[in-house]
Short mmCIF file of C-alpha atoms in Angstrom, two decimals:
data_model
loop_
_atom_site.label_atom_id
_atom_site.label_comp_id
_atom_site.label_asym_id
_atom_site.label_seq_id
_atom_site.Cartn_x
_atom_site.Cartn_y
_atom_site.Cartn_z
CA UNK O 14 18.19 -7.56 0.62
CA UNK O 15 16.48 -10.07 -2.16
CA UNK O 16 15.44 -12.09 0.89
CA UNK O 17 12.89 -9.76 2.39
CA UNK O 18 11.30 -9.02 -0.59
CA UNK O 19 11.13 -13.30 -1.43
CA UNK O 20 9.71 -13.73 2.06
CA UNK O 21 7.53 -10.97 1.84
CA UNK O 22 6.34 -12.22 -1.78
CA UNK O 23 5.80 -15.58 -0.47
CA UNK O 24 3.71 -14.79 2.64
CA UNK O 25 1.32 -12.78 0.11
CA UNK O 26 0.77 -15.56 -1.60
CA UNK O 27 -2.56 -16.73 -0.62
CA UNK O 28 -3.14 -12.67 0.12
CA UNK O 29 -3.18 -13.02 -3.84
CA UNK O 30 -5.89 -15.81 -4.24
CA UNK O 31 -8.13 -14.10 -1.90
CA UNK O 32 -8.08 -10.33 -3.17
CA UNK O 33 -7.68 -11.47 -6.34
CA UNK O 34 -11.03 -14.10 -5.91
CA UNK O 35 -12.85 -10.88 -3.93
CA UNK O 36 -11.37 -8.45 -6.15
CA UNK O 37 -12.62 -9.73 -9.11
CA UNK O 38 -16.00 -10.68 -7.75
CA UNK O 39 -16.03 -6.99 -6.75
CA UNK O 40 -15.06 -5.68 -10.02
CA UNK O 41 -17.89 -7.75 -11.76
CA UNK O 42 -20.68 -6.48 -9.31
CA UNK O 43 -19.63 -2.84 -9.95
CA UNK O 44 -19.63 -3.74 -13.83
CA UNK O 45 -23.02 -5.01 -13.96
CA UNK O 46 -24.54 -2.35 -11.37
CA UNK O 47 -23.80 0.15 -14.15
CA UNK O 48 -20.89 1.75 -12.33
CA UNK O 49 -18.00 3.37 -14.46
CA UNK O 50 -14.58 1.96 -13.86
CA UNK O 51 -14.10 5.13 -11.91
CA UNK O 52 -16.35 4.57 -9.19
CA UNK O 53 -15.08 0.99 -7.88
CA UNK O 54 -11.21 1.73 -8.84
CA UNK O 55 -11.54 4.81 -6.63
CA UNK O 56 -12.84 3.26 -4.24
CA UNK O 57 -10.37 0.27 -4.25
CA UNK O 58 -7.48 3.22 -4.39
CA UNK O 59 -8.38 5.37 -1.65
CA UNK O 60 -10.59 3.37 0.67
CA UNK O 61 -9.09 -0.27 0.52
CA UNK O 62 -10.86 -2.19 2.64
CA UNK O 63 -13.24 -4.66 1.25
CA UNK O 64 -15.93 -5.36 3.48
CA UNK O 65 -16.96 -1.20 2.98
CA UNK O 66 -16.43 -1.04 -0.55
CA UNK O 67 -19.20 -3.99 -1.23
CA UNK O 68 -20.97 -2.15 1.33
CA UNK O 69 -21.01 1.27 -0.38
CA UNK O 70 -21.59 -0.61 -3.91
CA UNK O 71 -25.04 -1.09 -2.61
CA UNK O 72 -25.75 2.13 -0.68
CA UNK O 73 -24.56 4.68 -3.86
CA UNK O 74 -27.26 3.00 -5.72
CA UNK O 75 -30.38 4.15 -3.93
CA UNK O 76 -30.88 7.80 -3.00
CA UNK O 77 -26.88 8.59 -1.43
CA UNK O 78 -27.23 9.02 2.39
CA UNK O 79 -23.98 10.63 3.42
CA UNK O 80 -24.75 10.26 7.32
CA UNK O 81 -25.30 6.59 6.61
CA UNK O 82 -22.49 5.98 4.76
CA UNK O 83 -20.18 7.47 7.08
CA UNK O 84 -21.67 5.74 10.30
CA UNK O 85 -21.01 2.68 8.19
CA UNK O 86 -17.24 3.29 7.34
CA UNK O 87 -16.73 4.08 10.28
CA UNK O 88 -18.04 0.84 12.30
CA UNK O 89 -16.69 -1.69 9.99
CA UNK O 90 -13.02 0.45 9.70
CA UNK O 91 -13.20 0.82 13.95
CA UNK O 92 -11.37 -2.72 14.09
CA UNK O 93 -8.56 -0.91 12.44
CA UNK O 94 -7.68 1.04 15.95
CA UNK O 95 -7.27 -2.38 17.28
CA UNK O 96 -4.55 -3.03 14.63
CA UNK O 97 -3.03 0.50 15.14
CA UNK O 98 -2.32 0.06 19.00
CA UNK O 99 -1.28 -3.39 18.37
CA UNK O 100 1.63 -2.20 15.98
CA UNK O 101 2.58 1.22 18.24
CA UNK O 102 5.39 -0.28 19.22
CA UNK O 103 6.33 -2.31 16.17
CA UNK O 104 6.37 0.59 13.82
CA UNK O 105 7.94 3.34 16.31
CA UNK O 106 11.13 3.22 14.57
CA UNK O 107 10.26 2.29 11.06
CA UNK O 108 10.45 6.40 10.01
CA UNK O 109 9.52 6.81 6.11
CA UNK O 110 7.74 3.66 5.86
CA UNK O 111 5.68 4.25 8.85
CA UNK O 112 2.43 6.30 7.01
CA UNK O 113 2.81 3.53 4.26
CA UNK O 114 2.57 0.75 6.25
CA UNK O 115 -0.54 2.47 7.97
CA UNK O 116 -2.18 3.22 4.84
CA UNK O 117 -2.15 -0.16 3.09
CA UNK O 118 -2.92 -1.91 6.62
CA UNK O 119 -6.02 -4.18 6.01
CA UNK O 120 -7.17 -7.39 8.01
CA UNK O 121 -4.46 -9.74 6.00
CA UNK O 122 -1.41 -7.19 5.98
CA UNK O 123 -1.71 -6.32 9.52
CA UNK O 124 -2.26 -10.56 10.81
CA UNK O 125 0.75 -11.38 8.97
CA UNK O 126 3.25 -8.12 9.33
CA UNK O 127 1.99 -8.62 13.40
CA UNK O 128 2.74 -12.59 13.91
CA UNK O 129 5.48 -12.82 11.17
CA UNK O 130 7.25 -9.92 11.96
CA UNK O 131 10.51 -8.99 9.39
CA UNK O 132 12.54 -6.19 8.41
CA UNK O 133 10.27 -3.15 8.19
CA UNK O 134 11.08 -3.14 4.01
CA UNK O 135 9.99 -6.57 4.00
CA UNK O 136 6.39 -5.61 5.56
CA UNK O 137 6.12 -2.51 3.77
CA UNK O 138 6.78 -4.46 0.43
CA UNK O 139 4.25 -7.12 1.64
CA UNK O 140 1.15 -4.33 2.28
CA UNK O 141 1.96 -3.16 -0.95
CA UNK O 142 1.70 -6.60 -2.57
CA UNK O 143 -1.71 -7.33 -1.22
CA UNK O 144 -3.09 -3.83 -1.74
CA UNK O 145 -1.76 -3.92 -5.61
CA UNK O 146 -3.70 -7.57 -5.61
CA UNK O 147 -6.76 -5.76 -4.64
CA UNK O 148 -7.16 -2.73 -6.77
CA UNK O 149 -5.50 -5.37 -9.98
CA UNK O 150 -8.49 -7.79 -9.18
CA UNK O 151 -11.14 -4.95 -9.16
CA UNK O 152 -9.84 -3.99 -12.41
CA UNK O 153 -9.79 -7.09 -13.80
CA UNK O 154 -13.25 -8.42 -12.37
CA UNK O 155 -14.80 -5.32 -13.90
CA UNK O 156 -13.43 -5.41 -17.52
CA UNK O 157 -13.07 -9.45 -17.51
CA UNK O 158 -16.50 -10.35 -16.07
CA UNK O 159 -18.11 -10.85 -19.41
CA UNK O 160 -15.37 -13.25 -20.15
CA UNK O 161 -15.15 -15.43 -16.75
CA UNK O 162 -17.44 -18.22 -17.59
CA UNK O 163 -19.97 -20.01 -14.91
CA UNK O 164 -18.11 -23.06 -15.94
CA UNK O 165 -14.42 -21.81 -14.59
CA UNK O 166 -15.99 -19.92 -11.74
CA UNK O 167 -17.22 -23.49 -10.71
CA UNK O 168 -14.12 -25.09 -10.62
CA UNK O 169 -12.83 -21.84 -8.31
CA UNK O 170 -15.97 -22.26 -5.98
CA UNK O 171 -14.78 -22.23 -2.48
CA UNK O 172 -11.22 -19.91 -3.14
CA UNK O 173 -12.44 -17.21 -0.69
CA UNK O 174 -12.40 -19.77 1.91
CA UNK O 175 -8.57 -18.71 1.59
CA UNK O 176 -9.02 -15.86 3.75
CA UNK O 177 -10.86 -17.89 6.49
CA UNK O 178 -7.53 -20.75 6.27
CA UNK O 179 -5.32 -17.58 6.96
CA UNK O 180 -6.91 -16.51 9.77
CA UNK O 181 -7.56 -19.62 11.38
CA UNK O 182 -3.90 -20.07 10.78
CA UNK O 183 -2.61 -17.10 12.02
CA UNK O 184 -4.64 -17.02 15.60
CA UNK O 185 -3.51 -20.98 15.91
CA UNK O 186 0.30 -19.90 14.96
CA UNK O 187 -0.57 -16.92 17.90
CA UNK O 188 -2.59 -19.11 20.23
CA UNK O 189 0.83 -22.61 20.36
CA UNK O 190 3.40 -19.49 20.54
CA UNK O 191 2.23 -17.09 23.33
CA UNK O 192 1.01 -19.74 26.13
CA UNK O 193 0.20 -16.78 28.59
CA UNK O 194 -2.46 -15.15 26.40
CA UNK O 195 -4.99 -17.87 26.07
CA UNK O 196 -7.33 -15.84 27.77
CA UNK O 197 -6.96 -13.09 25.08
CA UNK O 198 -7.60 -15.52 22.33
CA UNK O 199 -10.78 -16.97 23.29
CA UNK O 200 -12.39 -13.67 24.92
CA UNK O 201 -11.90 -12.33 21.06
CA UNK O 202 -13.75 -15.53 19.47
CA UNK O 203 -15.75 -15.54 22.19
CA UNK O 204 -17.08 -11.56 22.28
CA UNK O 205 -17.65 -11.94 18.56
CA UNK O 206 -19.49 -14.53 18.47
CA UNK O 207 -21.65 -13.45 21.02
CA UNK O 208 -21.91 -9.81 19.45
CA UNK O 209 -22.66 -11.39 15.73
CA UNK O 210 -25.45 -13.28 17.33
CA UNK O 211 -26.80 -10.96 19.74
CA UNK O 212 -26.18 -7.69 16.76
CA UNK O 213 -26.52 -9.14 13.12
CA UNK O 214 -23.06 -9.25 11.03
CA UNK O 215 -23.92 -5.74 10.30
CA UNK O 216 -22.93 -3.90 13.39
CA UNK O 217 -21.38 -6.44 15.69
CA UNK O 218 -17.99 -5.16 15.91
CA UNK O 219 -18.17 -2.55 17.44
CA UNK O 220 -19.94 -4.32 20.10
CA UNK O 221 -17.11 -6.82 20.36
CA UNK O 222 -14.53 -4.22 20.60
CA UNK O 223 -16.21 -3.05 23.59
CA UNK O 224 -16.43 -6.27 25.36
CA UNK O 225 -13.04 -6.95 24.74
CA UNK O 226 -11.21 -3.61 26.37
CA UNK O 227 -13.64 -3.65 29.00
CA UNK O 228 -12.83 -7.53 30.17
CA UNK O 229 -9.29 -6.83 29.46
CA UNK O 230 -9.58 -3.59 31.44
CA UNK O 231 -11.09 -5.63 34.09
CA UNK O 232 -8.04 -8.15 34.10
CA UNK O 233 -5.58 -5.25 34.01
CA UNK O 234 -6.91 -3.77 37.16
CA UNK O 235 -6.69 -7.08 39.03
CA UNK O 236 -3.13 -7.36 38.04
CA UNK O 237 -2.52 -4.01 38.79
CA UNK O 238 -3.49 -4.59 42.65
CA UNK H 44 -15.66 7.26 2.99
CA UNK H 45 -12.04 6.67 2.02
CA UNK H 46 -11.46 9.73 4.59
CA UNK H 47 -13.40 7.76 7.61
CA UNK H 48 -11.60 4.50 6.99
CA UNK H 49 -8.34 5.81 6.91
CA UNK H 50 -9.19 8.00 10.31
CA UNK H 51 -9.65 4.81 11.71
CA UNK H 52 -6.04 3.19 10.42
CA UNK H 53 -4.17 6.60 11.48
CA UNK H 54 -5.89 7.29 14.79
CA UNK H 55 -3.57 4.96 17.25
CA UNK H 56 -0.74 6.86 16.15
CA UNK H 57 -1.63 10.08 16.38
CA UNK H 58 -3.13 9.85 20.19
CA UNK H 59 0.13 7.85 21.24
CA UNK H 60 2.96 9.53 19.07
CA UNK H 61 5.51 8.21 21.58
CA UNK H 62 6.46 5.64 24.20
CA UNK H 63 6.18 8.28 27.19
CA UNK H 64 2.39 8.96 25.65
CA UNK H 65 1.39 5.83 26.30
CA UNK H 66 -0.67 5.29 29.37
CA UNK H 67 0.12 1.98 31.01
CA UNK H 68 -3.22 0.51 29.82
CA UNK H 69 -2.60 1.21 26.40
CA UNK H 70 0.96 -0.49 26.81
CA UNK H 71 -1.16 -3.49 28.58
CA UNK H 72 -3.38 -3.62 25.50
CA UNK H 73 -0.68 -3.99 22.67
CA UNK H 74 0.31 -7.12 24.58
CA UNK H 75 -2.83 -8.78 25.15
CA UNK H 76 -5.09 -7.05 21.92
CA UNK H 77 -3.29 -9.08 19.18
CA UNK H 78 -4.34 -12.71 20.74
CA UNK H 79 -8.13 -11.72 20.80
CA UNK H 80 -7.77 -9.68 17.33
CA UNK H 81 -7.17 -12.81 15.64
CA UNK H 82 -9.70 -14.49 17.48
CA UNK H 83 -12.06 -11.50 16.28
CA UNK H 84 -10.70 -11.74 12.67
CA UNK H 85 -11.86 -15.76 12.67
CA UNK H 86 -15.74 -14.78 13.63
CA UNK H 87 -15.58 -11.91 11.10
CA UNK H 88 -14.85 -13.64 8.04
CA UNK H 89 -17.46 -15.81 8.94
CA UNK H 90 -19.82 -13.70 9.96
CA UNK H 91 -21.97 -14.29 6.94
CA UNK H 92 -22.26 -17.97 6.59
CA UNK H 93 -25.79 -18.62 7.33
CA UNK H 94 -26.25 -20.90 9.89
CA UNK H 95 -29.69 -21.22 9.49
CA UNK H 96 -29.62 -22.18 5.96
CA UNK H 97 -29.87 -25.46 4.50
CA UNK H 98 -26.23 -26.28 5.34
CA UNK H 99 -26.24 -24.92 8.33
CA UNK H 100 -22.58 -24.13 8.47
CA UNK H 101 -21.29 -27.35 8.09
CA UNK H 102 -19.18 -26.87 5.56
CA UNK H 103 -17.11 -24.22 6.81
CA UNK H 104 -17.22 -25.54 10.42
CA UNK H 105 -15.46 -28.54 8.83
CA UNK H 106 -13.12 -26.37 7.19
CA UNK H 107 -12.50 -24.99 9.87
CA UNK H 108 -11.74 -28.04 11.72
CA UNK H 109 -9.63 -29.59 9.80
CA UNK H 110 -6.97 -26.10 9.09
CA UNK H 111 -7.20 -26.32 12.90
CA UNK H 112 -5.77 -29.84 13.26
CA UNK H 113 -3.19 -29.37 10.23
CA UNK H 114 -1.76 -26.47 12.32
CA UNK H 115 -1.77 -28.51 15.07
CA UNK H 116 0.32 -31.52 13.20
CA UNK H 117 2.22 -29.21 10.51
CA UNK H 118 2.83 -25.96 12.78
CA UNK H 119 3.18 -24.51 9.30
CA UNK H 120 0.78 -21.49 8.16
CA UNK H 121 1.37 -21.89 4.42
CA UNK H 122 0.61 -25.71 4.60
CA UNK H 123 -2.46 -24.65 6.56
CA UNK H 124 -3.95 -22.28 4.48
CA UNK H 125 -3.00 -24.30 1.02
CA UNK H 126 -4.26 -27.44 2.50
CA UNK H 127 -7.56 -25.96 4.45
CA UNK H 128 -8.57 -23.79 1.15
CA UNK H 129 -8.16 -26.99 -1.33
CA UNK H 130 -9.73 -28.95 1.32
CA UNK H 131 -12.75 -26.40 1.74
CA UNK H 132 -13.01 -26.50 -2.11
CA UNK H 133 -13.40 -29.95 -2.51
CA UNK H 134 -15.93 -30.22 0.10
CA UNK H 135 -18.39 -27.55 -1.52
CA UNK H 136 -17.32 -28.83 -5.50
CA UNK H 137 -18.07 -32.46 -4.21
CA UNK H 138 -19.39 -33.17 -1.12
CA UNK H 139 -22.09 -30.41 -0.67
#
């Protein structure tokens, strides 16, 4: 019992120095746009994904363009279908804890519930972690900004690489342990790196996405025959 | 916003409810979608270091490097990540 939650408490770990560094830099840039707390801590409640909410930070400012907005959410959130028909089968049986786990799935809960696996209380208790790290460091960017001096944030330059270490991690840990899917692992580096060169970090996943299921519908076919 | 993004979590699982929903592609894709998610998931977090700026990169394609070959000797993920980050930090406290 005790154990899942440890092991889930452990592997959010560095989930905690990463939304906590982003958090908190997110917090401080909605303090000193002018934003009540309200704005960013709904945001960090209800739409929980960081990329948008630094995003939207920037487009509520100017005159609000609802179309835009939208188109936006929705191209940096489409890598979330990715996640979604990569844990179909993973989550068919997890009942109650199923619409929770969907909810709080972001980039870092969905890379470690998918390659780590675990009792399904273990992963549910392990979104929850890292999405209570995120709207905690939002908070406490936006009241404690003032306080944070240039000096400390000096010694913390670098932290967010955190988030880059866990993902290189992860698709290593992924890439030694499933031999047969090599091909998988470089067409995703591959597509995105194309994409974000050819398309601008902006709008380049989208792009990737379709590269990927269209090679990998490609490869399906042959193996069908 | 909030509504779009979480569209995008919940969508998977409302097309393909259950096993018998899922059309054999689909089924081929949650084997083979993980391996080049991750990939994906490395290019996106760095898909705003500027590699045209003065640095060019180089800092976080050494980071990069070097959580690649401490997987490779340590097979650990936590001694990755702890090791790359501090290493990373260093590098742009000190070096850079």
């Amino acid at each position: 019992m005790s154990g899942d939650l440890k092991q889930a408490f452990r592997l959010s770990l560095p989930v905690l120095g990463a939304f906590w560094f982003l958090g908190i830099s997110y917090g401080m840039l909605a303090s000193s746009m002018g934003y009540s707390i309200w704005i960013p801590l709904s945001m960090a409640i209800t739409v929980f994904s960081g990329s948008v909410e630094f995003i939207a930070l920037t487009m509520l400012v100017g005159a609000f363009n609802p179309v835009a907005a939208l188109t936006m959410a929705l191209m940096v959130g489409a890598r979330h279908i990715f996640y979604g028909i990569s844990m179909l089968d993973k989550w068919r049986n997890a009942g109650w804890k199923k619409p929770f786990l969907i909810f709080w799935m972001c980039d870092e809960s969905f890379a470690i519930n998918y390659s780590q696996g675990g009792s399904f209380r273990q992963q549910l208790t392990l979104s929850f972690l890292n999405y209570s790290y995120w709207v905690t460091g939002g908070i406490m960017g936006y009241f404690l900004g003032e306080c944070i001096s240039d000096d400390m944030m000096h010694y913390l330059k670098g932290l967010d690489f955190v988030v880059v270490a866990m993902f290189v991690s992860i698709f290593m840990d992924d890439f030694l342990r499933n031999k047969g899917r090599h091909g998988s692992a470089w067409l995703g580096v591959l597509a995105s790196a194309v994409c974000l060169v050819a398309f601008g970090p902006a709008q380049f996943i989208v792009p990737t996405m379709l590269v990927i299921l269209t090679v990998l519908y490609f490869k399906y076919r042959r193996q069908d025959l | 916003m909030a509504v779009a993004v979480m569209a995008t979590r919940f969508i998977s699982f409302f097309v393909f409810p259950s096993e018998k929903s899922m059309p054999p592609f689909v089924r081929f894709l949650s084997r083979y979608l993980p391996s080049a998610v991750f990939g994906m998931l490395v290019v996106y977090c760095l898909k705003d270091v500027d590699f045209m700026g003065d640095k060019h990169g180089v800092p976080e394609l050494i980071g990069v490097a070097f959580c690649v070959l401490v997987h490779l000797l340590m097979k650990n993920i936590m001694v990755t990540i702890a090791g790359g980050t501090l290493f990373y930090m260093l590098l742009v406290q000190c070096v850079f």
